[in-house]
Tab-separated table of C-alpha atoms in Angstrom:
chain	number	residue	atom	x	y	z
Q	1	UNK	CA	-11.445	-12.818	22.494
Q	2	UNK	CA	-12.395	-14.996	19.380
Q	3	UNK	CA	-15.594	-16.975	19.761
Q	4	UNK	CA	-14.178	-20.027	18.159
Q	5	UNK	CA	-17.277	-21.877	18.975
Q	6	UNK	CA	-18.853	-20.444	15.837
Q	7	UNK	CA	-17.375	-19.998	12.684
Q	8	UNK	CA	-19.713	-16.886	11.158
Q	9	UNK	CA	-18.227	-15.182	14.600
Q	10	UNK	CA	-15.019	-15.690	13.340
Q	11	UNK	CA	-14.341	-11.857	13.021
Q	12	UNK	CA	-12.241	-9.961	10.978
Q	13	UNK	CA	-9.162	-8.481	8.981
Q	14	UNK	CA	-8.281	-6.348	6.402
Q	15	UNK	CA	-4.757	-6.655	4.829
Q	16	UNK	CA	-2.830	-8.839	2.412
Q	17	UNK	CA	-1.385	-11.434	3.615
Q	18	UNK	CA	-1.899	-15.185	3.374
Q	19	UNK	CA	-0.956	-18.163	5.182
Q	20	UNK	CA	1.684	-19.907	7.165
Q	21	UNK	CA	5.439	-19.777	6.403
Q	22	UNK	CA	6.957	-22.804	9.113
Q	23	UNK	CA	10.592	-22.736	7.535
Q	24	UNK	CA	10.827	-18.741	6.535
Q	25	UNK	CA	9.117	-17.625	9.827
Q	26	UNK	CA	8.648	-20.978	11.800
Q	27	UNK	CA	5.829	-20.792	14.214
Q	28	UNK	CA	7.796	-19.629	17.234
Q	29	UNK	CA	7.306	-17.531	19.970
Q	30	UNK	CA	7.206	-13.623	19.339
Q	31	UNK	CA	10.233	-13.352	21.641
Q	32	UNK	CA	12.310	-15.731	19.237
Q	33	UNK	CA	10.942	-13.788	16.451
Q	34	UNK	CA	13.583	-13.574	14.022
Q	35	UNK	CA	13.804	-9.941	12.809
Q	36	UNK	CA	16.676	-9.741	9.560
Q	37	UNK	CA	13.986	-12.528	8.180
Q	38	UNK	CA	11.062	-10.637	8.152
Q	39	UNK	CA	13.167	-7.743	7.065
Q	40	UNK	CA	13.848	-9.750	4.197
Q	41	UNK	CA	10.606	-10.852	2.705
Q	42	UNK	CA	9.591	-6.891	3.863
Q	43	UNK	CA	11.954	-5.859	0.831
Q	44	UNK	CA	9.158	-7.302	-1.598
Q	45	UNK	CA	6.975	-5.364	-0.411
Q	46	UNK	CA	9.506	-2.429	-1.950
Q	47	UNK	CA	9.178	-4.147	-4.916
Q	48	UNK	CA	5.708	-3.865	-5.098
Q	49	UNK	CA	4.609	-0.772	-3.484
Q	50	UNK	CA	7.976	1.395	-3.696
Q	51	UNK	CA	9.061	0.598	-7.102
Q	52	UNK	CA	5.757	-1.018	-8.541
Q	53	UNK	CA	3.075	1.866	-7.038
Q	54	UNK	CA	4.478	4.970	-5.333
Q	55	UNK	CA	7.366	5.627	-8.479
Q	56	UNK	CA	4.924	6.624	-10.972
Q	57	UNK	CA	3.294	9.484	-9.458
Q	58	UNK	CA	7.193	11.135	-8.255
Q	59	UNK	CA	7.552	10.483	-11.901
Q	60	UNK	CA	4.810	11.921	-13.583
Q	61	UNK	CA	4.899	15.849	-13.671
Q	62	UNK	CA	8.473	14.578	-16.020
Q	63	UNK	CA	6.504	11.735	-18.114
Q	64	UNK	CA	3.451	13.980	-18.763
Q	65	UNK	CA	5.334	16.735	-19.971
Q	66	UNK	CA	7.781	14.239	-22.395
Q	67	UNK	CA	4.701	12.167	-23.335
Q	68	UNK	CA	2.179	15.408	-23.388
Q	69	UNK	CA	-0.112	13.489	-20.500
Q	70	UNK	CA	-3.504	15.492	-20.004
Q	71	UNK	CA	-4.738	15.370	-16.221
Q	72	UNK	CA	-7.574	12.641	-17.103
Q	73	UNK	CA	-5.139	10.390	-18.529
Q	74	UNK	CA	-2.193	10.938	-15.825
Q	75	UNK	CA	-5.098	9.987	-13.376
Q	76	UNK	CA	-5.353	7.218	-15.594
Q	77	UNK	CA	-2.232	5.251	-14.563
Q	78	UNK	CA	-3.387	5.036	-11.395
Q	79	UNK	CA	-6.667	3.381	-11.906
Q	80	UNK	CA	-4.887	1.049	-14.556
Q	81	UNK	CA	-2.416	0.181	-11.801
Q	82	UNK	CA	-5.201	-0.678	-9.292
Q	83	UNK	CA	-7.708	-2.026	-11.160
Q	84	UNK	CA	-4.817	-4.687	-12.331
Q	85	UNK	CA	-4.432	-4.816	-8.791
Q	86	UNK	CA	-7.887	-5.890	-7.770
Q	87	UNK	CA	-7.749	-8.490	-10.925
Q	88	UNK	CA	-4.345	-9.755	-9.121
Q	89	UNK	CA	-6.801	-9.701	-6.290
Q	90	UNK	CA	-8.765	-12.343	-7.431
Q	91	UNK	CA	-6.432	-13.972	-9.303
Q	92	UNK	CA	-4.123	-15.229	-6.145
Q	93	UNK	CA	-7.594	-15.645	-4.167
Q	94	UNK	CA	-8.871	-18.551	-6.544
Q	95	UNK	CA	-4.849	-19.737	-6.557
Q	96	UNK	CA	-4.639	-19.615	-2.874
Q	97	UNK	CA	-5.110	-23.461	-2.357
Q	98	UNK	CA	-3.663	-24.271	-5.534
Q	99	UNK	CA	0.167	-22.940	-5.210
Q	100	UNK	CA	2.367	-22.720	-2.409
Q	101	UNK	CA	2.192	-19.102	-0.644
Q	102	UNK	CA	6.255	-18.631	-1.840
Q	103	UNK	CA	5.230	-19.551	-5.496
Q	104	UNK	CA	3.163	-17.024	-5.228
Q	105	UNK	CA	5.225	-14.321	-3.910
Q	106	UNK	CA	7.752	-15.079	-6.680
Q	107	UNK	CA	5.222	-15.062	-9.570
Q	108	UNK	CA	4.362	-11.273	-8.543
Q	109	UNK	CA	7.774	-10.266	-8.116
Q	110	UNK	CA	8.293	-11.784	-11.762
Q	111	UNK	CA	5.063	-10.091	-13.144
Q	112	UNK	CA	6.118	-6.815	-11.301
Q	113	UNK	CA	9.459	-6.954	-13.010
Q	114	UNK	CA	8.028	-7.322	-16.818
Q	115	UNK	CA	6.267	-3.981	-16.054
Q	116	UNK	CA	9.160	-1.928	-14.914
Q	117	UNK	CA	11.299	-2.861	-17.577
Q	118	UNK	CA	8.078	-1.864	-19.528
Q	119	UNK	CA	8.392	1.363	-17.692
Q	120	UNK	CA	11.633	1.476	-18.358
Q	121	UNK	CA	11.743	1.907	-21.828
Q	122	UNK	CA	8.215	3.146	-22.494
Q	123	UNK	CA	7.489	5.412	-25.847
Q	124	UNK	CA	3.719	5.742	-25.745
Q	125	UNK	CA	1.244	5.716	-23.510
Q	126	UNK	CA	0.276	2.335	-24.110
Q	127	UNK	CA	3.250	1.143	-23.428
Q	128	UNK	CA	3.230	2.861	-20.207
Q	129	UNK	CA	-0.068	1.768	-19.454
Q	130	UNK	CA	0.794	-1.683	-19.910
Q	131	UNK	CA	3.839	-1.637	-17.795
Q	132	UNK	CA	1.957	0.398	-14.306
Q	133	UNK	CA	-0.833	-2.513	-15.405
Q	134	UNK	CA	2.068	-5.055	-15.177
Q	135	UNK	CA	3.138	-3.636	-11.589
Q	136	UNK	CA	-0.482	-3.637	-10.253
Q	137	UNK	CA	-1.246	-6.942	-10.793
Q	138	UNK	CA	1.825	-8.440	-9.383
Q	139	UNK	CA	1.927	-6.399	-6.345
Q	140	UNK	CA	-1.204	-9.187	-5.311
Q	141	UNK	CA	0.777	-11.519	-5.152
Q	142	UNK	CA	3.035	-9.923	-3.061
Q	143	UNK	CA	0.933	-8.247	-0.430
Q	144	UNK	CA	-1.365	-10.927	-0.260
Q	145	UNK	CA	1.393	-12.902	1.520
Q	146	UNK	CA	3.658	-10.682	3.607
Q	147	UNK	CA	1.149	-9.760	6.839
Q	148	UNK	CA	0.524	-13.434	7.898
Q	149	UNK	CA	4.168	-14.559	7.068
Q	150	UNK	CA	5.146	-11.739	9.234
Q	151	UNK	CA	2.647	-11.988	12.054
Q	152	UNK	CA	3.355	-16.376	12.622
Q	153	UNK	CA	3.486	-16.918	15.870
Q	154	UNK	CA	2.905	-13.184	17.437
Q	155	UNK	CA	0.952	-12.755	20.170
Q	156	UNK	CA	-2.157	-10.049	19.554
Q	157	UNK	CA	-0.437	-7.669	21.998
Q	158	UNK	CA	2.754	-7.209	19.430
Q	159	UNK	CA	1.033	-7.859	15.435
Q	160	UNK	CA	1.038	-3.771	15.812
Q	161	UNK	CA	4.468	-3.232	16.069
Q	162	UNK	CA	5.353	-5.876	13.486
Q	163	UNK	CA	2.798	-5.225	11.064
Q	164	UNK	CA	4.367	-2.157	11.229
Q	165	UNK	CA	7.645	-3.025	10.308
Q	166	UNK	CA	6.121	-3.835	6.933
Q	167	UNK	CA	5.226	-0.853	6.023
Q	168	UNK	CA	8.064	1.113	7.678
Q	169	UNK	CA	10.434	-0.956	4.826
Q	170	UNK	CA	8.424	0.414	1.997
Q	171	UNK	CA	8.546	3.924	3.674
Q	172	UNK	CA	12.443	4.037	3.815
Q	173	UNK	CA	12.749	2.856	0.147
Q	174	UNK	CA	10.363	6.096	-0.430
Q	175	UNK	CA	13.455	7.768	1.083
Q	176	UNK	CA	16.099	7.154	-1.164
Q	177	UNK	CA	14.090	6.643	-4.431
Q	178	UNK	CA	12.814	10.691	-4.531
Q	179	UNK	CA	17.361	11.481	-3.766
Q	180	UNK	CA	18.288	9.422	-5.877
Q	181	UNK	CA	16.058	10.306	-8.866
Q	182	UNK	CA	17.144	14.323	-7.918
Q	183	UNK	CA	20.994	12.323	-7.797
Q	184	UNK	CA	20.660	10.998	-11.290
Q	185	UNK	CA	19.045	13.715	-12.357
Q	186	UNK	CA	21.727	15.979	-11.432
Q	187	UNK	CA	24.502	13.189	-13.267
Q	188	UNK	CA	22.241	13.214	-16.769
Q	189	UNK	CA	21.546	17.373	-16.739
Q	190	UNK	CA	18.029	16.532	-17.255
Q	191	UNK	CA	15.463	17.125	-14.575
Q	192	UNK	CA	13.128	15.778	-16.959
Q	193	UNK	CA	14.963	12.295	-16.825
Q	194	UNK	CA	12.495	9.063	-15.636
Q	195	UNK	CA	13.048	6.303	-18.144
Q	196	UNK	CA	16.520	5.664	-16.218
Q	197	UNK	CA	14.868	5.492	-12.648
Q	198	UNK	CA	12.503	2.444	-13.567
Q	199	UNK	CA	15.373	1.003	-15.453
Q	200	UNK	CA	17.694	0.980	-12.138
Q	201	UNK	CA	14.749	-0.257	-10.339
Q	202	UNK	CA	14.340	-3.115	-12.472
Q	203	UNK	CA	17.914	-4.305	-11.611
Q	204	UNK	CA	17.198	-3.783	-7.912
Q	205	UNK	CA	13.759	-5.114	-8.289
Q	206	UNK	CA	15.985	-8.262	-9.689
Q	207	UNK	CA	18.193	-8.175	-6.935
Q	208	UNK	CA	15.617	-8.616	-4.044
Q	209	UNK	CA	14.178	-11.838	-6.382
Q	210	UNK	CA	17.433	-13.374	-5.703
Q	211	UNK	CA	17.432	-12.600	-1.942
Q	212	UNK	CA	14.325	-13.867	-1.989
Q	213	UNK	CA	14.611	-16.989	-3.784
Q	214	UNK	CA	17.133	-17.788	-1.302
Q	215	UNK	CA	15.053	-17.020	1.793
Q	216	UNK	CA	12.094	-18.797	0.234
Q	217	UNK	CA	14.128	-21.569	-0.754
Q	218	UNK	CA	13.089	-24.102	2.222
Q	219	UNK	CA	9.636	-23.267	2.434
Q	220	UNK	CA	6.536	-25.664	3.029
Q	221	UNK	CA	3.995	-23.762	3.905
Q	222	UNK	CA	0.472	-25.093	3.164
Q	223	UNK	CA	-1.699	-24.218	0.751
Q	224	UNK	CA	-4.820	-22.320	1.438
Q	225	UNK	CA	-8.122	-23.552	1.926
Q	226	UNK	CA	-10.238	-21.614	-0.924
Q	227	UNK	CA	-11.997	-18.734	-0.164
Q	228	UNK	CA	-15.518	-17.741	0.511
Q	229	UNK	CA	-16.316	-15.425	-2.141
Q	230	UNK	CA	-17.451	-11.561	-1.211
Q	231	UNK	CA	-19.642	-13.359	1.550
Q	232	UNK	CA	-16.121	-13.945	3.711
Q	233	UNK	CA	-16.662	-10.502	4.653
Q	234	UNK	CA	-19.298	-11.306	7.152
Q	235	UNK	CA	-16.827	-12.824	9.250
Q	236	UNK	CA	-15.910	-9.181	10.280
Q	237	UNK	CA	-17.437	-7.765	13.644
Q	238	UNK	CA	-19.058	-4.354	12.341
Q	239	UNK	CA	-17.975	-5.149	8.920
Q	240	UNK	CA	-20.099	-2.755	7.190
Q	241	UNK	CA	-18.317	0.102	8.680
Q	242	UNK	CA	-14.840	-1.714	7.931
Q	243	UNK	CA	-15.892	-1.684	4.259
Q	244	UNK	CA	-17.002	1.818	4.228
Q	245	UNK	CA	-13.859	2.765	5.983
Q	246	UNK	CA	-11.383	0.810	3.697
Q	247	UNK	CA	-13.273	2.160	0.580
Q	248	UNK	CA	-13.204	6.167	1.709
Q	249	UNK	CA	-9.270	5.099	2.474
Q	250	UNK	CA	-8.603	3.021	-1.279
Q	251	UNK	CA	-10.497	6.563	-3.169
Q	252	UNK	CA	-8.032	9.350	-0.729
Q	253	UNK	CA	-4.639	6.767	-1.241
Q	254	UNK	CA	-5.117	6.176	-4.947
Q	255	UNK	CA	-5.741	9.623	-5.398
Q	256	UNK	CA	-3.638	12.132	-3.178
Q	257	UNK	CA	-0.297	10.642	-4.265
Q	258	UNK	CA	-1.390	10.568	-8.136
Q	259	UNK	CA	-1.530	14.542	-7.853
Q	260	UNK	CA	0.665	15.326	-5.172
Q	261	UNK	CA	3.904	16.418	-7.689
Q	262	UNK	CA	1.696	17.721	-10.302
Q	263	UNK	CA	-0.672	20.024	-8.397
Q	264	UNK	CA	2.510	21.416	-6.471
Q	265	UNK	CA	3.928	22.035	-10.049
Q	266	UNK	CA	1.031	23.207	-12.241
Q	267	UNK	CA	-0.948	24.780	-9.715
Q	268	UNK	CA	1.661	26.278	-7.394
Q	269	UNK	CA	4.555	26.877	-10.110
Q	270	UNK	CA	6.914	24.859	-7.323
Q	271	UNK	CA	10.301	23.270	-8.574
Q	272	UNK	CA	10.276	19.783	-9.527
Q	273	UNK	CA	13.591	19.358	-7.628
Q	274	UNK	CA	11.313	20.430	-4.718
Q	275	UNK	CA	8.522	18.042	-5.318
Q	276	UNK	CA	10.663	15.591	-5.295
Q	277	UNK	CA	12.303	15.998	-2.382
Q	278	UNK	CA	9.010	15.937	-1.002
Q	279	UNK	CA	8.632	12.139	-1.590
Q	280	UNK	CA	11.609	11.397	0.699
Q	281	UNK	CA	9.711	13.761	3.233
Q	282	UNK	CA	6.608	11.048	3.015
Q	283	UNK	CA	8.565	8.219	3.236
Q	284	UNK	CA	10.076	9.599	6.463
Q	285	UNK	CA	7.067	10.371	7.465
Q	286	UNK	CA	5.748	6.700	6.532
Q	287	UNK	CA	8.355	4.550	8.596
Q	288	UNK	CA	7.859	6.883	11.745
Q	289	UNK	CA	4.042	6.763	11.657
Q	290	UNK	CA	4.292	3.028	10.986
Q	291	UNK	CA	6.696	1.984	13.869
Q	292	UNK	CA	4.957	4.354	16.009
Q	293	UNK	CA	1.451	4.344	15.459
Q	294	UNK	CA	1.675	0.254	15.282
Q	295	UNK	CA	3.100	0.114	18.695
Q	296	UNK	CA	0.208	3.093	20.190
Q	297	UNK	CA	-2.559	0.376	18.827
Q	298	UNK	CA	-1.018	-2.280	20.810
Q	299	UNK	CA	-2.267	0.092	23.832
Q	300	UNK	CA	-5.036	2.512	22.388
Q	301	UNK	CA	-6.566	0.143	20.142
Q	302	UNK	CA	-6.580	-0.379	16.402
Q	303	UNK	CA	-10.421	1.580	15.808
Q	304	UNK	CA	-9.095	4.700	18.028
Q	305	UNK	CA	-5.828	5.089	16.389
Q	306	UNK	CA	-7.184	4.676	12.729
Q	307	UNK	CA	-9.336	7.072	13.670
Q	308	UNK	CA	-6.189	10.099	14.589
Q	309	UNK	CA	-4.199	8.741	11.621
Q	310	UNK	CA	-6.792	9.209	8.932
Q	311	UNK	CA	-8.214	12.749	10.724
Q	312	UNK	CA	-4.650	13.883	10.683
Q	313	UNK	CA	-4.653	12.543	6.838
Q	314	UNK	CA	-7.956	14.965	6.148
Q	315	UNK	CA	-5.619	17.983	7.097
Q	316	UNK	CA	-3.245	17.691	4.677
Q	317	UNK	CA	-5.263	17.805	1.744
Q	318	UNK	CA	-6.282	21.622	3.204
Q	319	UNK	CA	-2.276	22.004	3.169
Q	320	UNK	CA	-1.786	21.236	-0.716
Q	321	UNK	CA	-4.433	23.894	-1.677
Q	322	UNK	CA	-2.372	26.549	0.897
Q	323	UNK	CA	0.465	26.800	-1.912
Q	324	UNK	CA	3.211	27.736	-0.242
Q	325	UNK	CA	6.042	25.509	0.357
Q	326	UNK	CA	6.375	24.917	4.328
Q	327	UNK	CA	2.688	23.933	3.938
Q	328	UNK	CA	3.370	21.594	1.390
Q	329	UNK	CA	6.182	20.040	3.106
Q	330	UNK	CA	4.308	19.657	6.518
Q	331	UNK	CA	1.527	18.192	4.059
Q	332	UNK	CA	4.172	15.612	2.887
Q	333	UNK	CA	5.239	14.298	6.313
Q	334	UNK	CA	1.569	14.145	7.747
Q	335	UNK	CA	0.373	12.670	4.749
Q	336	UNK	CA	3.421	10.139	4.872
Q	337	UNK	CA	2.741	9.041	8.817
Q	338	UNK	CA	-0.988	8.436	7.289
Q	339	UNK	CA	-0.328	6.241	4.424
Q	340	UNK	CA	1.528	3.832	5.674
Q	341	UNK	CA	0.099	3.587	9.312
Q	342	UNK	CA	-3.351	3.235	8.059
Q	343	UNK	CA	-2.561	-0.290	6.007
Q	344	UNK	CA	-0.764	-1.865	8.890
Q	345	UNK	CA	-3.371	-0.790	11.408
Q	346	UNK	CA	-5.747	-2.376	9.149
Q	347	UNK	CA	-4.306	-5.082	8.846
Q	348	UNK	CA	-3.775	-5.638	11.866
Q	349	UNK	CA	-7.126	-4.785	13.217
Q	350	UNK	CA	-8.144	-7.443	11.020
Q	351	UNK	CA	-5.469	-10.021	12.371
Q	352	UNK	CA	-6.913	-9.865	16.137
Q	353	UNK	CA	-10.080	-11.534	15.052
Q	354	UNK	CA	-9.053	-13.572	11.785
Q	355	UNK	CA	-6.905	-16.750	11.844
Q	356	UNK	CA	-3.959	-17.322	9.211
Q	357	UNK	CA	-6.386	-20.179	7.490
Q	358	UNK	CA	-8.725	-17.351	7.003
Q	359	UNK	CA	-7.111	-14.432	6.280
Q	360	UNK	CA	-6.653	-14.856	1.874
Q	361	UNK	CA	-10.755	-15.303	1.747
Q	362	UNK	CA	-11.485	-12.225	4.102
Q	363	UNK	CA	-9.037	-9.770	2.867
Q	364	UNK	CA	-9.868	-11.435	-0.785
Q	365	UNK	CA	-13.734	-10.277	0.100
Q	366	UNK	CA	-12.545	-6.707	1.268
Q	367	UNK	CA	-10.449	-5.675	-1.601
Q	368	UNK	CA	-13.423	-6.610	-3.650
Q	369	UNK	CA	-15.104	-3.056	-2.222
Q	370	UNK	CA	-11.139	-1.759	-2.042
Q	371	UNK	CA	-10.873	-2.029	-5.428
Q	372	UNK	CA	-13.509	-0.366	-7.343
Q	373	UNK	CA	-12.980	2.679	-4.851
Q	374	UNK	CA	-9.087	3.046	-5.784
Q	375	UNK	CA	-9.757	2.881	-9.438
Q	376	UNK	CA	-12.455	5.826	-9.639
Q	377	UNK	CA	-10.383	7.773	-6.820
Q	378	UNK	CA	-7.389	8.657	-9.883
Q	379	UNK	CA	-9.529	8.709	-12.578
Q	380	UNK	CA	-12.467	11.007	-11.108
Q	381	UNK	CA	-9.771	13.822	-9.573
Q	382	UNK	CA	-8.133	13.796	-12.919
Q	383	UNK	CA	-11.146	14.543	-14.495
Q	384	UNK	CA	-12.121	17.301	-12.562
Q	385	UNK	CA	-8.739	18.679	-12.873
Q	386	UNK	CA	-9.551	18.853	-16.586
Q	387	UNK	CA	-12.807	20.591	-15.969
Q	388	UNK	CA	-11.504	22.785	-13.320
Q	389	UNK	CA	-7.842	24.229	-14.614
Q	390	UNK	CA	-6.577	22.885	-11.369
Q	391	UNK	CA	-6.340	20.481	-8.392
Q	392	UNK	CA	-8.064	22.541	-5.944
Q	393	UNK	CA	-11.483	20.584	-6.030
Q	394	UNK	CA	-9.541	17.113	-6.216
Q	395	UNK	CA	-8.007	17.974	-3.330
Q	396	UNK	CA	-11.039	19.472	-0.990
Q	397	UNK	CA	-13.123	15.790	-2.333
Q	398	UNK	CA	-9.819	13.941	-0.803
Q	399	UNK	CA	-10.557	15.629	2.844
Q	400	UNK	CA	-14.164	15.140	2.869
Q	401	UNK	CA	-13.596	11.658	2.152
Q	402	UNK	CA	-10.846	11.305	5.055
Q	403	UNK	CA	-12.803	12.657	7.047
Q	404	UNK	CA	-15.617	10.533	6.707
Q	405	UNK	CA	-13.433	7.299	7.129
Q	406	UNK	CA	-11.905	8.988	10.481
Q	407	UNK	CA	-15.788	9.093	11.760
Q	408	UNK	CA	-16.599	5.614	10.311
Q	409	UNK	CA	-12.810	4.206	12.267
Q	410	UNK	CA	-14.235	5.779	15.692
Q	411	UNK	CA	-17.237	3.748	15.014
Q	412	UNK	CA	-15.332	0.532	14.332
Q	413	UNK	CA	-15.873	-2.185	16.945
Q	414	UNK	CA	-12.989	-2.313	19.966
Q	415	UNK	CA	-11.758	-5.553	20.394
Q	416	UNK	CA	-10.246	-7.099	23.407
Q	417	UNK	CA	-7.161	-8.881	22.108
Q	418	UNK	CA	-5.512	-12.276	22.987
Q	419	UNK	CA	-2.077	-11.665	24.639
C-alpha cells in the first residue's frame, strides 16, 4: 500500500506516461473501461516505436549496403535515435506543466513525421541521421503520455493487463511492417528496396494524426505539476536497483535489435527475405508476451516476472551466435515476448507506487540513467563489430548484461498492490 502520509515514500515507476486524460479516458471504473479508446491513442505508440524506432534496424542490412554503412556507423543510428530520445526526454519534462498532455502527444507525432519523410527520401548519411534523430525525439512526446492515459481509473490489480495492451499494439504493427516490406519488395524486384517503406509509413504515420486529432479533440486534461529533477527518483522503493535494472535493459534493447538483421546476414550468410520475416516473428512474439506476461504480474508480481522475461531475454543472444536458422527464429520470438513485456512490466511496476501527478517527474528522473545506457549500447557493439569481423562478441556482452538485470529484477522490492 502507498504511505501517503509522506511524500519521499511516495514510491515508484518507470514508464512514459504522463497525466490525466478526463474526456479521452474519463476517470471511470476499470470495468467501464472503454477499450477501442485506448486502442486508439495505443496506435501512436506505432507511430513512435513501430515506424519511428524498430523500422530502421529491419531496414538496415538494405541501407548499409546502398549507402556503404560500416558497422560503427550503422550502430550509429541507433544512438542518434536515442540520444534524441533522452533530449525529447527532457524536453516534454520541463513542458509538462506548460502544455496540455494532448498538445503534447500531437507535437511528437508531428516531429516523428518530419523524420520519416526524412527517411523517406534520404541520400546521405546525414540525411539519414537527421531523420532517425527526428523520430527519437518525438517518440517523447508520445510515450511520455500513453501509460497514465491508459491506466485512469484502473485498479492496481488490472494496470498489468492494460499496460500491456500498449505494447501488444506496437508488437502487431511489427507484424505486418517486416510482410509488407518482403510484399513491396517482391512488387519493385528489389530486395534492396527501403526508401519506399518509410515513405508509406509516413502516409500511415499521417493517418493515425488524424485519428488522433479526432480522439484528442475534447480533451482537458491538466497540466503537470513540474518535475523534480534526477532527485524524483528517490521516490522509488529500492530505486537503486530499478536504475541499474532499467539501464542493463536500455544497453541489451538499443542494441540487440540494431544487429539482429545484419549479424544474421554478414555473419551467418542468411537471406534477407529471411531476416525479415524474422521481425514479424518478434512482433508475434511481442503482443503474446505483453498480453500474457502483463496479466501473470497481476498474480506473480511485477519484480518476479521481470525477472523470467529478461532471463529468458539472456538466452537468445546465445541463439544468434548458434547460426543456424531454427535457432535464429526461436531467438526472434523469445526475444520478441522480452521486449515488449519488459516496458509494460516496468511501467507498471512503477504505476503501483506512483500517482498520475507524479509519474512525468519520476519516469523524467529514470530515463535520465535510461538514456545514456541506450546510446553507448548501439554505438559500443558496432564498434566491436568493426574490431572483431563479426557480431559474436556484441552479442555474448548483450547476455551478460541480461543477465545481470534478471538478478538485479529478483532483487527489486515486492509490493503489495491496491485492488
Amino acid at each position: 500500500m502507498k504511505d501517503t502520509s509522506n511524500p519521499s515514500a511516495a514510491p515508484h515507476l518507470l514508464h512514459r506516461g504522463t497525466t490525466n486524460f478526463p474526456s479521452v479516458f474519463a476517470v471511470e471504473p476499470a470495468t467501464q473501461l472503454r477499450w477501442p479508446r485506448v486502442i486508439l491513442v495505443t496506435l501512436a505508440g506505432v507511430v513512435s516505436h513501430t515506424f519511428g524506432r524498430s523500422t530502421m534496424p529491419l531496414l538496415l542490412p538494405a541501407i548499409s549496403d546502398d549507402l556503404g554503412l560500416s558497422a560503427t556507423t550503422a550502430g550509429a543510428t541507433g544512438s542518434v535515435n536515442m540520444a534524441a530520445y533522452l533530449c525529447g526526454v527532457i524536453a516534454v519534462t520541463y513542458l509538462a506543466n506548460r502544455l496540455a498532455p494532448s498538445l503534447l502527444m500531437k507535437i511528437g507525432l508531428w516531429t516523428i513525421l518530419a523524420g520519416l519523410l526524412s527517411l523517406g527520401t534520404a541520400q546521405n548519411t546525414w540525411q539519414l541521421m537527421i531523420g532517425t534523430g527526428l523520430a527519437g525525439f518525438g517518440g517523447a512526446g508520445i510515450w511520455l503520455t500513453m501509460p497514465v492515459i491508459a491506466t485512469t481509473g484502473v485498479s492496481a490489480a488490472k494496470r498489468g493487463m492494460v499496460m500491456g495492451s500498449l505494447t501488444a499494439t506496437m508488437g502487431v504493427a511489427s507484424i505486418v511492417v517486416p510482410f509488407a516490406t518482403s510484399g513491396l519488395r517482391g512488387i519493385v524486384d528489389n530486395d534492396g528496396a527501403w526508401r519506399e517503406i518509410w515513405l508509406i509509413e509516413t502516409l500511415a504515420a499521417s493517418a493515425i494524426l488524424v485519428v488522433l486529432y479526432v480522439v484528442l479533440r475534447d480533451d482537458v486534461s491538466p497540466r503537470l505539476p513540474l518535475g523534480a529533477g534526477i532527485r524524483a527518483i528517490t521516490r522509488l522503493q529500492g530505486w537503486k536497483t530499478a536504475v541499474f535494472f532499467y539501464m542493463a535493459f536500455a544497453f541489451v534493447a538499443s542494441s540487440w535489435f540494431q544487429f539482429f538483421g545484419l549479424s544474421l546476414e554478414n555473419d551467418h550468410n542468411m537471406s534477407r527475405e529471411f531476416t525479415t520475416h524474422m521481425w514479424a516473428l518478434m512482433g508475434i512474439g511481442g503482443v503474446l508476451g505483453a498480453l500474457t506476461f502483463g496479466r501473470l504480474s497481476d498474480r506473480l508480481g511485477r519484480p518476479r516476472t521481470m525477472c523470467i522475461v529478461t532471463a529468458a531475454g539472456a538466452t537468445t543472444c546465445l541463439l544468434v551466435l548458434v547460426g543456424e536458422m531454427w535457432a535464429a527464429a526461436l531467438a526472434a520470438a523469445i526475444y520478441g515476448v522480452s521486449a515488449m513485456a519488459v516496458p509494460s512490466l516496468t511501467a507498471t511496476f512503477v504505476r503501483d507506487q506512483v500517482d498520475e501527478h507524479d509519474f512525468t517527474a519520476v519516469f523524467g528522473a529514470m530515463t535520465i540513467f535510461y538514456g545514456p545506457a541506450s546510446v553507448v549500447g548501439p554505438i559500443s557493439g558496432g564498434v566491436l563489430a568493426d574490431i572483431t569481423g563479426s557480431y559474436r562478441l556484441s552479442y555474448i556482452l548483450l547476455a551478460v548484461t541480461f543477465a545481470f538485470a534478471s538478478l538485479a529484477a529478483w532483487r527489486l522490492p515486492r509490493i503489495e498492490k491496491d485492488n
